[in-house]
mmCIF file of C-alpha atoms in Angstrom:
data_model
loop_
_atom_site.group_PDB
_atom_site.id
_atom_site.type_symbol
_atom_site.label_atom_id
_atom_site.label_comp_id
_atom_site.label_asym_id
_atom_site.label_seq_id
_atom_site.Cartn_x
_atom_site.Cartn_y
_atom_site.Cartn_z
ATOM 1 C CA MET R 1 91.131 52.979 99.985
ATOM 2 C CA GLN R 2 88.693 55.218 101.839
ATOM 3 C CA PHE R 3 88.714 58.672 103.304
ATOM 4 C CA CYS R 4 87.699 58.827 106.975
ATOM 5 C CA ASP R 5 87.938 61.547 109.595
ATOM 6 C CA GLY R 6 90.513 63.411 107.659
ATOM 7 C CA ARG R 7 92.714 60.391 106.990
ATOM 8 C CA TRP R 8 93.101 58.034 104.017
ATOM 9 C CA VAL R 9 92.735 54.423 105.135
ATOM 10 C CA VAL R 10 94.939 51.990 103.091
ATOM 11 C CA SER R 11 93.762 48.397 103.428
ATOM 12 C CA ASP R 12 95.072 46.494 100.380
ATOM 13 C CA TYR R 13 98.142 44.324 101.347
ATOM 14 C CA ASP R 14 100.171 45.289 98.178
ATOM 15 C CA ASP R 15 99.376 48.981 98.710
ATOM 16 C CA VAL R 16 100.383 48.939 102.348
ATOM 17 C CA ARG R 17 103.587 47.062 101.566
ATOM 18 C CA ALA R 18 104.442 49.537 98.763
ATOM 19 C CA VAL R 19 103.880 52.444 101.025
ATOM 20 C CA LEU R 20 106.138 51.011 103.758
ATOM 21 C CA ALA R 21 108.748 50.206 101.212
ATOM 22 C CA ASP R 22 109.026 53.828 99.948
ATOM 23 C CA PRO R 23 110.027 56.242 102.724
ATOM 24 C CA VAL R 24 110.708 59.019 100.142
ATOM 25 C CA THR R 25 107.165 59.196 98.685
ATOM 26 C CA PHE R 26 105.508 58.162 101.978
ATOM 27 C CA LEU R 27 107.159 59.981 104.822
ATOM 28 C CA PRO R 28 107.388 58.502 108.336
ATOM 29 C CA ASP R 29 107.309 61.922 109.867
ATOM 30 C CA ASN R 30 103.906 61.521 111.450
ATOM 31 C CA ALA R 31 104.528 58.033 112.974
ATOM 32 C CA LEU R 32 104.672 59.422 116.563
ATOM 33 C CA THR R 33 102.435 62.472 116.157
ATOM 34 C CA ALA R 34 99.674 62.660 118.793
ATOM 35 C CA VAL R 35 96.382 61.564 117.265
ATOM 36 C CA THR R 36 94.557 64.087 119.440
ATOM 37 C CA PRO R 37 96.128 67.563 119.019
ATOM 38 C CA VAL R 38 97.894 68.404 122.182
ATOM 39 C CA ALA R 39 95.964 71.041 124.140
ATOM 40 C CA PRO R 40 97.763 74.281 125.060
ATOM 41 C CA ALA R 41 97.989 73.503 128.805
ATOM 42 C CA ALA R 42 99.352 70.059 128.172
ATOM 43 C CA LEU R 43 101.793 71.491 125.554
ATOM 44 C CA ARG R 44 103.128 73.935 128.136
ATOM 45 C CA ALA R 45 103.736 71.094 130.538
ATOM 46 C CA LEU R 46 105.739 69.291 127.833
ATOM 47 C CA VAL R 47 107.761 72.397 127.130
ATOM 48 C CA ARG R 48 108.622 72.751 130.823
ATOM 49 C CA ALA R 49 109.789 69.161 130.843
ATOM 50 C CA ARG R 50 111.863 69.906 127.650
ATOM 51 C CA PHE R 51 110.066 66.949 125.941
ATOM 52 C CA SER R 52 110.805 66.298 122.336
ATOM 53 C CA LEU R 53 110.607 63.435 119.838
ATOM 54 C CA PRO R 54 113.258 64.265 117.223
ATOM 55 C CA PRO R 55 113.523 62.059 114.209
ATOM 56 C CA THR R 56 115.385 58.938 115.346
ATOM 57 C CA LEU R 57 113.833 55.594 114.408
ATOM 58 C CA ALA R 58 110.091 55.162 113.668
ATOM 59 C CA ASN R 59 109.573 58.898 112.623
ATOM 60 C CA ASN R 60 112.936 59.244 110.842
ATOM 61 C CA GLY R 61 113.180 59.530 107.120
ATOM 62 C CA SER R 62 116.614 61.279 107.109
ATOM 63 C CA ALA R 63 120.137 59.960 106.604
ATOM 64 C CA SER R 64 120.698 59.635 110.295
ATOM 65 C CA HIS R 65 118.236 56.731 110.553
ATOM 66 C CA ALA R 66 120.558 53.982 109.230
ATOM 67 C CA GLY R 67 123.345 54.601 111.817
ATOM 68 C CA LEU R 68 120.891 54.880 114.740
ATOM 69 C CA ARG R 69 119.146 51.709 113.579
ATOM 70 C CA ARG R 70 122.424 49.756 113.409
ATOM 71 C CA LEU R 71 123.272 50.901 116.906
ATOM 72 C CA VAL R 72 120.031 49.725 118.375
ATOM 73 C CA ALA R 73 119.996 46.525 116.266
ATOM 74 C CA SER R 74 123.251 45.453 117.906
ATOM 75 C CA PHE R 75 121.164 44.800 121.049
ATOM 76 C CA PHE R 76 118.724 42.634 119.164
ATOM 77 C CA THR R 77 120.932 40.186 117.265
ATOM 78 C CA PRO R 78 119.584 36.687 116.713
ATOM 79 C CA ALA R 79 122.252 35.364 119.116
ATOM 80 C CA ARG R 80 121.348 37.785 121.931
ATOM 81 C CA VAL R 81 117.608 37.145 121.466
ATOM 82 C CA ALA R 82 118.025 33.336 121.516
ATOM 83 C CA ALA R 83 120.071 33.610 124.677
ATOM 84 C CA ALA R 84 117.123 35.161 126.372
ATOM 85 C CA GLU R 85 114.944 32.042 126.063
ATOM 86 C CA PRO R 86 115.845 30.412 129.436
ATOM 87 C CA ARG R 87 115.269 33.714 131.233
ATOM 88 C CA ILE R 88 111.822 34.079 129.527
ATOM 89 C CA ARG R 89 110.886 30.587 130.540
ATOM 90 C CA SER R 90 112.070 31.194 134.111
ATOM 91 C CA LEU R 91 109.947 34.323 134.398
ATOM 92 C CA VAL R 92 106.905 32.484 133.150
ATOM 93 C CA LEU R 93 107.331 29.753 135.753
ATOM 94 C CA GLU R 94 107.664 32.376 138.476
ATOM 95 C CA ARG R 95 104.363 33.902 137.454
ATOM 96 C CA LEU R 96 102.164 30.782 137.072
ATOM 97 C CA GLY R 97 99.078 30.337 139.313
ATOM 98 C CA GLY R 98 97.331 33.653 139.035
ATOM 99 C CA SER R 99 93.788 34.222 137.877
ATOM 100 C CA ASP R 100 94.474 36.851 135.261
ATOM 101 C CA LEU R 101 97.234 35.883 132.719
ATOM 102 C CA LEU R 102 97.674 39.577 131.649
ATOM 103 C CA ARG R 103 98.058 41.109 135.111
ATOM 104 C CA ASP R 104 99.984 38.167 136.706
ATOM 105 C CA LEU R 105 102.143 37.104 133.812
ATOM 106 C CA ALA R 106 102.166 39.195 130.644
ATOM 107 C CA TRP R 107 102.096 42.652 132.230
ATOM 108 C CA ASP R 108 105.743 42.950 133.307
ATOM 109 C CA LEU R 109 107.506 40.004 131.675
ATOM 110 C CA PRO R 110 108.422 41.831 128.398
ATOM 111 C CA ALA R 111 109.579 44.880 130.215
ATOM 112 C CA ILE R 112 111.948 42.875 132.398
ATOM 113 C CA VAL R 113 113.320 40.974 129.363
ATOM 114 C CA LEU R 114 113.818 44.206 127.449
ATOM 115 C CA MET R 115 115.637 45.968 130.217
ATOM 116 C CA GLU R 116 117.982 43.127 130.646
ATOM 117 C CA LEU R 117 118.607 42.895 126.871
ATOM 118 C CA LEU R 118 119.434 46.629 126.702
ATOM 119 C CA GLY R 119 121.688 46.396 129.814
ATOM 120 C CA LEU R 120 119.494 48.760 131.868
ATOM 121 C CA GLN R 121 119.686 47.918 135.540
ATOM 122 C CA ASN R 122 117.707 49.193 138.597
ATOM 123 C CA VAL R 123 114.594 50.150 136.581
ATOM 124 C CA ASP R 124 111.438 50.448 138.576
ATOM 125 C CA ILE R 125 109.213 48.260 136.292
ATOM 126 C CA PRO R 126 105.780 49.371 137.701
ATOM 127 C CA THR R 127 106.781 53.050 137.103
ATOM 128 C CA LEU R 128 108.003 52.223 133.636
ATOM 129 C CA LYS R 129 104.780 50.495 132.796
ATOM 130 C CA ARG R 130 102.653 53.382 134.028
ATOM 131 C CA TRP R 131 104.784 55.789 131.955
ATOM 132 C CA SER R 132 104.614 53.698 128.829
ATOM 133 C CA SER R 133 100.974 52.817 128.948
ATOM 134 C CA GLY R 134 100.051 56.418 129.684
ATOM 135 C CA SER R 135 102.249 57.455 126.790
ATOM 136 C CA LEU R 136 100.468 55.106 124.404
ATOM 137 C CA GLU R 137 97.141 56.646 125.413
ATOM 138 C CA PHE R 138 98.503 60.178 125.195
ATOM 139 C CA PHE R 139 99.826 59.907 121.716
ATOM 140 C CA TRP R 140 97.536 57.227 120.112
ATOM 141 C CA GLY R 141 94.265 57.781 122.047
ATOM 142 C CA ASN R 142 91.197 59.762 121.060
ATOM 143 C CA ILE R 143 91.229 61.536 124.455
ATOM 144 C CA SER R 144 89.895 64.732 126.010
ATOM 145 C CA ARG R 145 91.895 67.662 127.081
ATOM 146 C CA GLU R 146 91.209 66.764 130.716
ATOM 147 C CA ARG R 147 92.671 63.295 130.084
ATOM 148 C CA GLN R 148 95.735 64.806 128.411
ATOM 149 C CA LEU R 149 96.393 66.878 131.548
ATOM 150 C CA GLU R 150 96.124 63.735 133.675
ATOM 151 C CA LEU R 151 98.717 61.930 131.632
ATOM 152 C CA VAL R 152 101.105 64.672 130.615
ATOM 153 C CA ASP R 153 103.230 64.690 133.862
ATOM 154 C CA ASP R 154 104.009 61.014 133.339
ATOM 155 C CA VAL R 155 105.043 61.779 129.780
ATOM 156 C CA GLY R 156 107.355 64.530 130.958
ATOM 157 C CA ASP R 157 108.757 62.486 133.854
ATOM 158 C CA PHE R 158 109.561 59.533 131.578
ATOM 159 C CA HIS R 159 111.512 61.896 129.258
ATOM 160 C CA GLN R 160 113.385 63.519 132.071
ATOM 161 C CA TRP R 161 114.304 60.111 133.474
ATOM 162 C CA LEU R 162 115.829 59.149 130.075
ATOM 163 C CA ILE R 163 117.841 62.390 129.940
ATOM 164 C CA LYS R 164 119.198 61.867 133.444
ATOM 165 C CA ARG R 165 120.154 58.174 132.709
ATOM 166 C CA TYR R 166 121.955 59.352 129.487
ATOM 167 C CA HIS R 167 124.076 61.929 131.340
ATOM 168 C CA ALA R 168 124.877 59.415 134.011
ATOM 169 C CA ARG R 169 125.891 56.853 131.370
ATOM 170 C CA ASP R 170 123.573 54.520 133.374
ATOM 171 C CA GLY R 171 123.180 51.333 131.323
ATOM 172 C CA GLU R 172 124.701 49.712 128.216
ATOM 173 C CA LEU R 173 122.322 51.436 125.873
ATOM 174 C CA PHE R 174 122.939 54.921 127.099
ATOM 175 C CA CYS R 175 126.706 54.284 127.068
ATOM 176 C CA ALA R 176 126.526 53.036 123.465
ATOM 177 C CA LEU R 177 124.511 56.102 122.487
ATOM 178 C CA MET R 178 126.859 58.536 124.112
ATOM 179 C CA ASP R 179 130.003 56.808 122.726
ATOM 180 C CA ALA R 180 128.465 57.077 119.254
ATOM 181 C CA GLY R 181 128.008 60.830 119.635
ATOM 182 C CA VAL R 182 124.241 60.750 119.785
ATOM 183 C CA SER R 183 122.985 63.813 121.632
ATOM 184 C CA ALA R 184 121.010 63.708 124.833
ATOM 185 C CA GLU R 185 117.858 65.003 123.070
ATOM 186 C CA ASP R 186 118.143 62.411 120.293
ATOM 187 C CA SER R 187 118.925 59.620 122.724
ATOM 188 C CA ALA R 188 115.971 60.488 124.884
ATOM 189 C CA GLY R 189 113.691 60.597 121.828
ATOM 190 C CA LEU R 190 115.014 57.280 120.564
ATOM 191 C CA CYS R 191 114.778 55.535 123.954
ATOM 192 C CA TYR R 192 111.331 57.007 124.696
ATOM 193 C CA PHE R 193 109.731 55.091 121.822
ATOM 194 C CA LEU R 194 112.037 52.075 122.079
ATOM 195 C CA LEU R 195 111.344 51.407 125.782
ATOM 196 C CA ILE R 196 107.537 51.730 125.112
ATOM 197 C CA ALA R 197 107.240 49.770 121.843
ATOM 198 C CA GLY R 198 109.773 47.164 122.900
ATOM 199 C CA GLN R 199 107.615 45.827 125.715
ATOM 200 C CA GLU R 200 104.101 47.314 125.564
ATOM 201 C CA THR R 201 103.271 45.692 122.162
ATOM 202 C CA THR R 202 104.673 42.404 123.361
ATOM 203 C CA THR R 203 102.391 42.548 126.419
ATOM 204 C CA GLN R 204 99.522 43.160 123.991
ATOM 205 C CA LEU R 205 100.604 40.271 121.773
ATOM 206 C CA LEU R 206 100.806 37.960 124.842
ATOM 207 C CA SER R 207 97.337 38.871 126.068
ATOM 208 C CA THR R 208 95.809 38.452 122.629
ATOM 209 C CA ALA R 209 97.619 35.171 121.976
ATOM 210 C CA LEU R 210 96.804 33.633 125.371
ATOM 211 C CA ARG R 211 93.106 34.538 125.011
ATOM 212 C CA ARG R 212 92.852 33.189 121.492
ATOM 213 C CA ALA R 213 94.663 29.969 122.345
ATOM 214 C CA LEU R 214 92.480 29.292 125.388
ATOM 215 C CA GLN R 215 89.345 29.607 123.124
ATOM 216 C CA ASP R 216 90.465 26.478 121.310
ATOM 217 C CA ARG R 217 90.928 23.512 123.707
ATOM 218 C CA ALA R 218 92.519 21.209 121.041
ATOM 219 C CA LEU R 219 95.016 23.845 120.167
ATOM 220 C CA TRP R 220 95.879 24.537 123.882
ATOM 221 C CA ALA R 221 96.723 20.836 124.259
ATOM 222 C CA ARG R 222 98.970 20.847 121.209
ATOM 223 C CA LEU R 223 101.014 23.923 122.092
ATOM 224 C CA VAL R 224 103.566 21.733 123.822
ATOM 225 C CA GLU R 225 104.402 20.085 120.457
ATOM 226 C CA PRO R 226 107.417 21.348 118.541
ATOM 227 C CA GLY R 227 106.687 24.295 116.311
ATOM 228 C CA VAL R 228 102.980 24.601 117.183
ATOM 229 C CA ALA R 229 103.314 27.627 119.416
ATOM 230 C CA GLU R 230 105.483 29.327 116.773
ATOM 231 C CA SER R 231 102.941 28.696 114.035
ATOM 232 C CA PHE R 232 100.083 29.883 116.187
ATOM 233 C CA VAL R 233 101.961 33.174 117.072
ATOM 234 C CA GLU R 234 102.269 33.868 113.324
ATOM 235 C CA ASP R 235 98.475 33.192 112.903
ATOM 236 C CA VAL R 236 97.778 35.721 115.718
ATOM 237 C CA LEU R 237 100.089 38.318 114.050
ATOM 238 C CA ARG R 238 98.434 37.754 110.729
ATOM 239 C CA VAL R 239 94.793 38.119 111.725
ATOM 240 C CA ALA R 240 94.803 39.700 115.171
ATOM 241 C CA THR R 241 98.003 41.727 115.505
ATOM 242 C CA PRO R 242 97.905 44.212 118.372
ATOM 243 C CA VAL R 243 99.583 46.802 116.234
ATOM 244 C CA VAL R 244 96.629 47.180 113.906
ATOM 245 C CA THR R 245 97.610 50.379 112.033
ATOM 246 C CA TRP R 246 100.585 52.610 111.290
ATOM 247 C CA ARG R 247 100.840 56.035 109.689
ATOM 248 C CA ARG R 248 102.560 57.860 106.840
ATOM 249 C CA LEU R 249 102.432 61.187 105.037
ATOM 250 C CA THR R 250 102.406 61.620 101.274
ATOM 251 C CA ALA R 251 105.278 63.747 99.960
ATOM 252 C CA ARG R 252 103.497 64.182 96.620
ATOM 253 C CA GLU R 253 100.313 63.288 94.886
ATOM 254 C CA VAL R 254 100.019 59.505 94.441
ATOM 255 C CA VAL R 255 97.507 56.969 93.207
ATOM 256 C CA LEU R 256 96.706 53.907 95.374
ATOM 257 C CA SER R 257 94.157 51.291 94.204
ATOM 258 C CA GLY R 258 93.078 53.698 91.500
ATOM 259 C CA VAL R 259 92.429 56.501 93.998
ATOM 260 C CA ARG R 260 94.161 59.840 93.639
ATOM 261 C CA VAL R 261 95.597 60.960 97.014
ATOM 262 C CA PRO R 262 96.983 64.503 97.361
ATOM 263 C CA ALA R 263 100.380 65.608 98.668
ATOM 264 C CA GLY R 264 100.409 66.081 102.485
ATOM 265 C CA ALA R 265 97.690 63.457 103.089
ATOM 266 C CA GLU R 266 97.813 61.405 106.266
ATOM 267 C CA LEU R 267 97.620 57.701 105.545
ATOM 268 C CA VAL R 268 96.490 55.026 108.058
ATOM 269 C CA LEU R 269 97.886 51.683 107.007
ATOM 270 C CA LEU R 270 95.983 48.528 108.076
ATOM 271 C CA LEU R 271 98.557 45.896 109.056
ATOM 272 C CA SER R 272 96.425 42.787 109.657
ATOM 273 C CA GLY R 273 96.201 40.173 107.039
ATOM 274 C CA LYS R 274 93.077 38.154 105.983
ATOM 275 C CA GLU R 275 92.095 34.671 107.165
ATOM 276 C CA SER R 276 92.865 33.294 103.689
ATOM 277 C CA ASP R 277 96.110 35.153 103.183
ATOM 278 C CA PRO R 278 99.410 33.808 104.749
ATOM 279 C CA ARG R 279 100.990 37.226 104.599
ATOM 280 C CA HIS R 280 100.961 39.947 107.109
ATOM 281 C CA LEU R 281 102.714 43.251 107.901
ATOM 282 C CA ALA R 282 102.460 43.118 111.717
ATOM 283 C CA PHE R 283 106.059 44.181 112.118
ATOM 284 C CA GLY R 284 106.031 46.647 109.254
ATOM 285 C CA TYR R 285 108.232 46.374 106.142
ATOM 286 C CA GLY R 286 111.296 47.968 104.639
ATOM 287 C CA ARG R 287 113.818 50.236 106.405
ATOM 288 C CA HIS R 288 111.523 50.664 109.450
ATOM 289 C CA PHE R 289 110.760 46.971 110.013
ATOM 290 C CA CYS R 290 110.416 46.321 113.777
ATOM 291 C CA LEU R 291 113.852 45.654 115.378
ATOM 292 C CA GLY R 292 112.200 43.668 118.136
ATOM 293 C CA ALA R 293 110.297 41.234 115.850
ATOM 294 C CA GLY R 294 112.480 38.234 116.704
ATOM 295 C CA LEU R 295 112.231 38.911 120.438
ATOM 296 C CA ALA R 296 108.474 39.361 120.364
ATOM 297 C CA ARG R 297 108.076 36.079 118.370
ATOM 298 C CA LEU R 298 110.273 34.306 120.847
ATOM 299 C CA GLU R 299 108.581 35.637 123.914
ATOM 300 C CA ALA R 300 105.135 34.758 122.699
ATOM 301 C CA ALA R 301 106.065 31.239 121.690
ATOM 302 C CA VAL R 302 107.888 30.502 124.960
ATOM 303 C CA VAL R 303 105.075 31.931 127.076
ATOM 304 C CA LEU R 304 102.354 29.994 125.270
ATOM 305 C CA ARG R 305 104.340 26.668 125.300
ATOM 306 C CA THR R 306 105.344 26.994 128.933
ATOM 307 C CA VAL R 307 101.872 27.973 130.286
ATOM 308 C CA ALA R 308 100.273 25.198 128.215
ATOM 309 C CA GLU R 309 102.824 22.649 129.535
ATOM 310 C CA HIS R 310 102.364 23.518 133.198
ATOM 311 C CA GLU R 311 98.708 24.593 133.186
ATOM 312 C CA PRO R 312 96.911 22.162 130.827
ATOM 313 C CA THR R 313 93.556 22.580 132.590
ATOM 314 C CA LEU R 314 93.336 26.345 132.228
ATOM 315 C CA ARG R 315 90.067 27.783 130.813
ATOM 316 C CA LEU R 316 88.696 31.155 130.226
ATOM 317 C CA VAL R 317 86.092 32.469 132.545
ATOM 318 C CA GLY R 318 84.023 35.634 132.559
ATOM 319 C CA GLY R 319 82.513 37.454 129.561
ATOM 320 C CA GLU R 320 84.092 39.627 126.900
ATOM 321 C CA PRO R 321 86.980 41.571 128.452
ATOM 322 C CA GLU R 322 87.546 45.313 128.182
ATOM 323 C CA TRP R 323 89.843 46.102 125.301
ATOM 324 C CA LEU R 324 92.599 48.551 124.704
ATOM 325 C CA GLN R 325 91.192 50.662 121.886
ATOM 326 C CA LEU R 326 93.774 53.104 120.423
ATOM 327 C CA LEU R 327 94.315 54.102 116.834
ATOM 328 C CA SER R 328 97.313 51.735 116.413
ATOM 329 C CA PHE R 329 96.843 49.262 119.270
ATOM 330 C CA ARG R 330 94.216 46.718 120.154
ATOM 331 C CA ALA R 331 94.424 43.998 122.897
ATOM 332 C CA PRO R 332 92.301 42.471 125.720
ATOM 333 C CA ARG R 333 92.931 44.214 129.090
ATOM 334 C CA SER R 334 92.464 40.901 130.956
ATOM 335 C CA VAL R 335 92.718 37.184 130.395
ATOM 336 C CA THR R 336 90.786 35.764 133.287
ATOM 337 C CA VAL R 337 91.207 31.990 133.886
ATOM 338 C CA ALA R 338 90.218 29.169 136.231
ATOM 339 C CA ARG R 339 91.644 25.693 136.739
#
């Protein structure tokens, strides 16, 4: 435990697990709160767009969470996820041959798979990616007021698009939400985070996993063997998860690792494991465990195995890439290769 920049950093595995397991003592209310306070001008733009993130999934500690989670989980059943494997492999094969495995393969593949799984058709994927990557930076970046104003219109446009699709019953997910009596505001808040987290973090996982795999030539050759890609994905999640931290608020004074932490303290939980520890919390724990964990694992394993099978001579080129560096997200912004 250490206190840094106004936040308590929790690094011990058992402490992090205990915090995630207790949503009464450790509230999820700040999970989606902007890391950089929203400047007045940007806030006014959000108000004009009627933007809101009501408690729905990641930031919901209320009784409504369980029902909303069950509804969304129905789109991520093991059977539905497993049925997506041929489509994932087909998308990989369509994208082989480029010089940047992030730009040419991993950038849009998870978004396409997610939209199909949620029954959302006619989605402009490049626009969705711009909205979602900008939203990650807006809410999890240490950014200037000027940068907030550059991003805020996309944040508002994304939210308005969700509201319009809800009222039009445009897609299986929105129909399910409306039929369950979920309001337009709650549906937009739920879908805002779901459509970002459900594909941006997988893009980050793919870029991280591909780069690490290509750094080990012996491993790259073995990825075609049964179970090797799956085991490697778990290693990446354990020691290099793209979701490096998550946040909680203390509802009362607590003691963690012998340190007394006051009520109302903001906790930053470190999710990566250690090289010598087989455990990890990359997908969280407890009632807020990531609903897309099975899909992310499948996508990563299928992508690695398929690329290694069809591109055995790939090698990394160039120096250290630029990295995405946000409070909760880390990943290389490019995976440049040659044959």
